[in-house]
Short mmCIF file of C-alpha atoms in Angstrom, two decimals:
data_model
loop_
_atom_site.label_atom_id
_atom_site.label_comp_id
_atom_site.label_asym_id
_atom_site.label_seq_id
_atom_site.Cartn_x
_atom_site.Cartn_y
_atom_site.Cartn_z
CA MET A 1421 -1.53 14.34 -21.42
CA SER A 1422 -3.75 17.12 -20.12
CA GLU A 1423 -6.37 14.71 -18.76
CA TRP A 1424 -3.64 12.86 -16.84
CA GLN A 1425 -1.84 15.97 -15.61
CA CYS A 1426 -3.97 16.35 -12.47
CA PRO A 1427 -3.73 12.66 -11.42
CA HIS A 1428 0.01 12.75 -12.16
CA GLU A 1429 0.52 15.75 -9.84
CA ILE A 1430 -1.59 14.13 -7.13
CA LEU A 1431 0.25 10.80 -7.29
CA ASN A 1432 3.64 12.52 -7.52
CA SER A 1433 3.08 14.10 -4.09
CA ILE A 1434 3.54 10.77 -2.27
CA PRO A 1435 7.07 10.08 -0.97
CA GLY A 1436 8.43 6.86 -2.46
CA ILE A 1437 6.22 6.92 -5.57
CA GLY A 1438 8.07 8.02 -8.70
CA ASP A 1439 7.28 8.67 -12.33
CA GLY A 1440 7.67 5.02 -13.36
CA VAL A 1441 4.99 3.90 -10.93
CA ILE A 1442 2.73 6.82 -11.82
CA PHE A 1443 2.93 6.24 -15.57
CA THR A 1444 2.34 2.51 -15.09
CA LEU A 1445 -0.71 3.17 -12.90
CA LEU A 1446 -2.17 5.73 -15.29
CA GLY A 1447 -1.54 3.50 -18.30
CA GLU A 1448 -2.60 0.15 -16.88
CA LEU A 1449 -5.30 1.15 -14.42
CA SER A 1450 -7.71 3.61 -15.95
CA GLU A 1451 -10.29 2.69 -13.30
CA LEU A 1452 -8.20 4.22 -10.52
CA ASP A 1453 -10.79 6.69 -9.23
CA ASN A 1454 -13.98 4.78 -10.07
CA LEU A 1455 -13.76 1.62 -7.93
CA SER A 1456 -13.59 0.74 -4.24
CA SER A 1457 -10.27 -0.09 -2.63
CA ARG A 1458 -11.19 -3.79 -2.51
CA LYS A 1459 -11.89 -3.92 -6.23
CA ILE A 1460 -8.74 -1.96 -7.04
CA SER A 1461 -6.70 -4.38 -4.92
CA ALA A 1462 -8.24 -7.33 -6.72
CA MET A 1463 -7.58 -5.77 -10.14
CA CYS A 1464 -3.93 -5.26 -9.22
CA GLY A 1465 -3.65 -8.81 -7.90
CA LEU A 1466 -3.03 -7.67 -4.33
CA ALA A 1467 -6.16 -9.00 -2.65
CA PRO A 1468 -5.61 -12.17 -0.59
CA PHE A 1469 -7.80 -15.10 -1.60
CA ASN A 1470 -8.43 -18.34 0.29
CA ARG A 1471 -7.85 -21.64 -1.48
CA ASP A 1472 -9.77 -23.79 1.00
CA SER A 1473 -11.47 -26.99 0.02
CA GLY A 1474 -13.56 -28.99 2.46
CA ALA A 1475 -11.56 -29.59 5.62
CA MET A 1476 -8.32 -28.42 4.02
CA LYS A 1477 -7.36 -24.92 5.09
CA SER A 1478 -4.54 -23.11 3.32
CA ARG A 1479 -2.96 -19.71 3.61
CA CYS A 1480 -4.37 -16.78 1.73
CA ARG A 1481 -2.43 -15.96 -1.41
CA ILE A 1482 -2.48 -13.20 -3.96
CA ASN A 1483 -2.90 -14.08 -7.62
CA GLY A 1484 -4.24 -12.80 -10.89
CA GLY A 1485 -4.66 -9.14 -11.57
CA ARG A 1486 -2.37 -6.94 -13.58
CA ALA A 1487 1.22 -8.07 -13.18
CA PRO A 1488 2.95 -4.85 -14.36
CA ILE A 1489 1.26 -2.88 -11.60
CA ARG A 1490 2.24 -5.45 -8.99
CA THR A 1491 5.84 -5.42 -10.22
CA VAL A 1492 6.32 -1.65 -10.07
CA LEU A 1493 4.49 -1.38 -6.74
CA TYR A 1494 6.83 -3.97 -5.21
CA MET A 1495 9.87 -1.91 -6.16
CA ALA A 1496 8.16 1.30 -5.06
CA MET A 1497 7.42 -0.19 -1.63
CA LEU A 1498 11.08 -1.06 -1.16
CA SER A 1499 11.73 2.66 -1.56
CA ALA A 1500 8.66 3.84 0.37
CA ILE A 1501 9.43 1.88 3.52
CA GLN A 1502 12.63 3.89 3.74
CA CYS A 1503 11.36 7.40 2.96
CA ASN A 1504 7.60 7.43 3.71
CA LYS A 1505 7.01 7.60 7.46
CA VAL A 1506 3.44 6.27 7.40
CA ILE A 1507 4.24 3.25 5.21
CA LYS A 1508 7.45 2.61 7.16
CA ALA A 1509 5.56 2.51 10.45
CA PHE A 1510 2.92 0.22 8.97
CA TYR A 1511 5.61 -2.11 7.59
CA GLN A 1512 7.58 -2.21 10.85
CA ASN A 1513 4.43 -2.94 12.82
CA LEU A 1514 3.61 -5.93 10.60
CA VAL A 1515 7.16 -7.28 10.80
CA ALA A 1516 7.16 -6.85 14.57
CA GLN A 1517 3.93 -8.88 14.72
CA GLY A 1518 5.81 -11.75 13.09
CA LYS A 1519 4.75 -11.36 9.46
CA HIS A 1520 7.27 -12.32 6.82
CA ASN A 1521 8.95 -9.44 5.01
CA LYS A 1522 7.27 -10.12 1.67
CA VAL A 1523 3.86 -10.50 3.29
CA ALA A 1524 4.37 -7.13 4.98
CA LEU A 1525 5.49 -5.60 1.67
CA THR A 1526 2.38 -6.96 -0.05
CA ALA A 1527 0.20 -5.46 2.69
CA CYS A 1528 1.97 -2.12 2.16
CA MET A 1529 1.34 -2.40 -1.57
CA ARG A 1530 -2.34 -2.95 -0.93
CA LYS A 1531 -2.50 -0.05 1.52
CA ILE A 1532 -0.76 2.35 -0.86
CA MET A 1533 -3.17 1.36 -3.65
CA ALA A 1534 -6.11 2.17 -1.38
CA ILE A 1535 -4.50 5.52 -0.51
CA LEU A 1536 -3.75 6.29 -4.18
CA ASN A 1537 -7.30 5.42 -5.18
CA ALA A 1538 -8.77 7.70 -2.49
CA MET A 1539 -6.40 10.55 -3.37
CA VAL A 1540 -7.30 10.48 -7.08
CA ARG A 1541 -11.00 10.04 -6.31
CA ASP A 1542 -11.06 12.99 -3.85
CA ASN A 1543 -8.61 15.06 -5.93
CA CYS A 1544 -6.30 15.80 -2.99
CA GLU A 1545 -2.53 15.57 -2.63
CA TRP A 1546 -0.55 13.65 -0.02
CA GLN A 1547 -0.48 15.37 3.32
CA VAL A 1548 0.53 14.04 6.67
CA THR A 1549 -2.59 15.02 8.54
CA LYS A 1550 -3.27 14.91 12.24
CA PHE A 1551 -4.92 11.52 11.72
CA ALA A 1552 -1.88 10.16 9.86
CA LEU A 1553 0.37 11.34 12.68
CA GLN A 1554 -1.88 9.60 15.22
CA VAL A 1555 -1.68 6.39 13.17
CA LEU A 1556 2.09 6.78 12.99
CA ILE A 1557 2.33 7.24 16.77
CA PHE A 1558 0.01 4.26 17.33
CA TYR A 1559 2.11 1.95 15.13
CA HIS A 1560 5.32 3.21 16.73
CA SER A 1561 3.99 2.62 20.27
CA ARG A 1562 2.80 -0.87 19.30
CA LEU A 1563 6.19 -1.61 17.77
CA LEU A 1564 7.97 -0.52 20.95
CA GLY A 1565 5.63 -2.66 23.05
CA ILE A 1566 6.24 -5.72 20.86
CA LEU A 1567 9.99 -5.18 20.94
CA ARG A 1568 9.91 -4.97 24.74
CA LEU A 1569 7.96 -8.23 24.91
CA ILE A 1570 10.45 -10.15 22.80
CA GLY A 1571 13.44 -8.56 24.53
CA ARG A 1572 15.09 -6.62 21.68
#
């Protein structure tokens, strides 16, 4: 447990991510700090892939990867969009752009995996930095602009 103590403390600092998610990530995804965010997303089954063939164009879909990680991240995102301001703003911005709720949740899952990977790689805990606040303000202002356009 001592080798996982530091990653556990780092991952536990994120609002909306609990022990169940952390233990699943540490158990199922030992490559958490060694790969790029794209590769981590693909390993978790969160990367969108095209299924085009010739002239036929279809929507991007997620598939493959490690299903237990995807399952616990889905439930964690339902919690995180309520208590994590950065993820909540990202989610609301996607929904305001017209994305379906589950598509927006999947995008949040992919974003949180990229954040988790970077945090473990850089050995730093969650902190709402000046940059994160600027992103939050940007998403909030875009959301207000979209809501004004559609008349809500």
